[in-house]
Amino acid sequence: MPNKTLTLVAFLFAAVVCLIPDSKATVFYQVPTPIGTLSPDKVLVLSAMYLSFISLMISRAKIIALPKFPVLIMSTYLFCIIFSSYLSVVTGEGYFQINSLVFMLIMNFGVFFAVYLLASNYDSFRIKFIKGVIFLSTFNAILAILQFITRQPLLIEGYLLRERGFFAAGDRITRSFGFQGEPLALGTVCMVGLIMALGMIVEHRRSGKGAKWYIISALILSFGLLTSFSRGNIFATTIVLVLFLVAYKIKISFKLMFRFGLLCAAIFAVLYQTGIWQSFVTRIARTDDESYSHRFSVISNIWDAFNEFGAIMLFGLSPGAGVSIRHITGVLDNNFIKILYESGMIGFVLFLSAILILLFKTKATLLKLCLVALLLNMNTYELTAYSSIGTLFFVILALLAADYIPKRRHSSAPIIASKAIRSS
């Protein structure tokens, strides 16, 4: 595949993650069709998929589809989703939604298999996607910061759903949307972009290369993360940064602590002057919206759901059930429970099995840290139901699946994505 084509495909996937307002939170050029809502995110993903498949066929790639174990598990998981949809239609339970199935086939499984084929054939795709996410997420963070400072949604003002809102307490903005139209999506983009930027900084410093642009990106993404006021993302980032220090064997010296202290003081000064800090503290300390307790209370509803639906929970209630049974469960705000309800115990076990295998049987340290951050975030909202963050999640799964090795190989230094990163 020509290098320019590979770069274009990586950019298209990164653009879906960072630049296209999420169709779940906005009315960004949505067009209803009999088989689902047509929107720019799906158009870009489909374009990237077709371009990938055509290019692979033309270039006659030697490794078109090696059936690695994680891919076999994901294929079985896909079959479980389709079977649960069939059961829902046959039994007449009424929980199946064709829109949800089409969304999953394109934005989840379609993304996974397309990226897996690319990453299996071309090691450089990993680094191209990582660089694309860092660049575009930084651009996204800049827009979010400007939204907060100007108290305007700027470029996406005409596309936000009314119930999402933008202002609170008069003209005081409490959340920024970036390009996604959803604060949680903005926070997740900034979180993953920040982790990737930090990984690139460490890698470039250890190889003797300059890393000033990645340092600038990391600072901007830090501001963007705080400006999103997404508590789940901020907590997940804090945990993963600790894991980052361990994974990359970074020694905590007095010099490092002194520099870090000065940097924190400078960041605090900027946050305080712009008003971001005051809003951040107010948002983090809020308990009156019951969002803390609600996100964990949904776990207690699982047993009630099993009692009500019985044996069908073994196979799941089919795609769309997470929304259809809200009169029983309420808004889930927990991706793991959503997967359990929709794909059943079998699908849930398959999903977790694929995750654990990729975490313990791959060497791409940076991608694994990003995956851990996303998994932590799944406890706070239905991540894979969003087109932007869902695409990001399944791209990372696919990149790790391509990196899967049957036996663990010991290495003294962490690997960011692949051997191609060191020569890029």
PDB file of C-alpha atoms in Angstrom, residues 14-21 133-147 156 176-182 185-187 189-190 220-221 224 388-389:
ATOM      1  CA  ALA A  14      -8.261   9.695  13.820  1.00  0.00           C
ATOM      2  CA  ALA A  15     -10.634  12.329  12.384  1.00  0.00           C
ATOM      3  CA  VAL A  16     -13.674  10.249  13.376  1.00  0.00           C
ATOM      4  CA  VAL A  17     -12.309  10.137  16.914  1.00  0.00           C
ATOM      5  CA  CYS A  18     -11.294  13.767  17.253  1.00  0.00           C
ATOM      6  CA  LEU A  19     -13.054  16.011  14.736  1.00  0.00           C
ATOM      7  CA  ILE A  20     -16.542  14.732  13.916  1.00  0.00           C
ATOM      8  CA  PRO A  21     -19.238  15.802  16.418  1.00  0.00           C
ATOM      9  CA  VAL A 133      -4.605  11.180  17.437  1.00  0.00           C
ATOM     10  CA  ILE A 134      -2.025  13.342  19.219  1.00  0.00           C
ATOM     11  CA  PHE A 135      -2.212  16.065  16.575  1.00  0.00           C
ATOM     12  CA  LEU A 136      -6.011  16.133  16.194  1.00  0.00           C
ATOM     13  CA  SER A 137      -6.761  15.713  19.906  1.00  0.00           C
ATOM     14  CA  THR A 138      -4.500  18.700  20.586  1.00  0.00           C
ATOM     15  CA  PHE A 139      -6.470  20.708  18.033  1.00  0.00           C
ATOM     16  CA  ASN A 140      -9.670  19.520  19.724  1.00  0.00           C
ATOM     17  CA  ALA A 141      -8.371  20.583  23.149  1.00  0.00           C
ATOM     18  CA  ILE A 142      -7.544  24.061  21.822  1.00  0.00           C
ATOM     19  CA  LEU A 143     -11.149  24.455  20.631  1.00  0.00           C
ATOM     20  CA  ALA A 144     -12.462  23.296  24.015  1.00  0.00           C
ATOM     21  CA  ILE A 145     -10.292  25.797  25.861  1.00  0.00           C
ATOM     22  CA  LEU A 146     -11.457  28.585  23.539  1.00  0.00           C
ATOM     23  CA  GLN A 147     -15.059  27.505  24.133  1.00  0.00           C
ATOM     24  CA  ILE A 156     -20.541  23.318  16.679  1.00  0.00           C
ATOM     25  CA  SER A 176     -16.785  22.302  27.216  1.00  0.00           C
ATOM     26  CA  PHE A 177     -17.620  20.105  24.251  1.00  0.00           C
ATOM     27  CA  GLY A 178     -14.676  20.391  21.855  1.00  0.00           C
ATOM     28  CA  PHE A 179     -15.716  18.932  18.511  1.00  0.00           C
ATOM     29  CA  GLN A 180     -17.570  15.939  19.943  1.00  0.00           C
ATOM     30  CA  GLY A 181     -20.621  17.737  21.303  1.00  0.00           C
ATOM     31  CA  GLU A 182     -20.178  15.620  24.438  1.00  0.00           C
ATOM     32  CA  ALA A 185     -16.025  12.243  24.692  1.00  0.00           C
ATOM     33  CA  LEU A 186     -13.847  15.358  24.837  1.00  0.00           C
ATOM     34  CA  GLY A 187     -12.328  14.217  28.132  1.00  0.00           C
ATOM     35  CA  VAL A 189      -9.960  12.141  23.599  1.00  0.00           C
ATOM     36  CA  CYS A 190      -7.757  14.424  25.710  1.00  0.00           C
ATOM     37  CA  ILE A 220      -2.453  21.615  25.877  1.00  0.00           C
ATOM     38  CA  LEU A 221      -4.139  18.221  26.323  1.00  0.00           C
ATOM     39  CA  GLY A 224      -8.236  20.325  27.634  1.00  0.00           C
ATOM     40  CA  SER A 388     -15.968   8.835  18.338  1.00  0.00           C
ATOM     41  CA  ILE A 389     -14.777   7.048  21.473  1.00  0.00           C
TER      42      ILE A 389
END
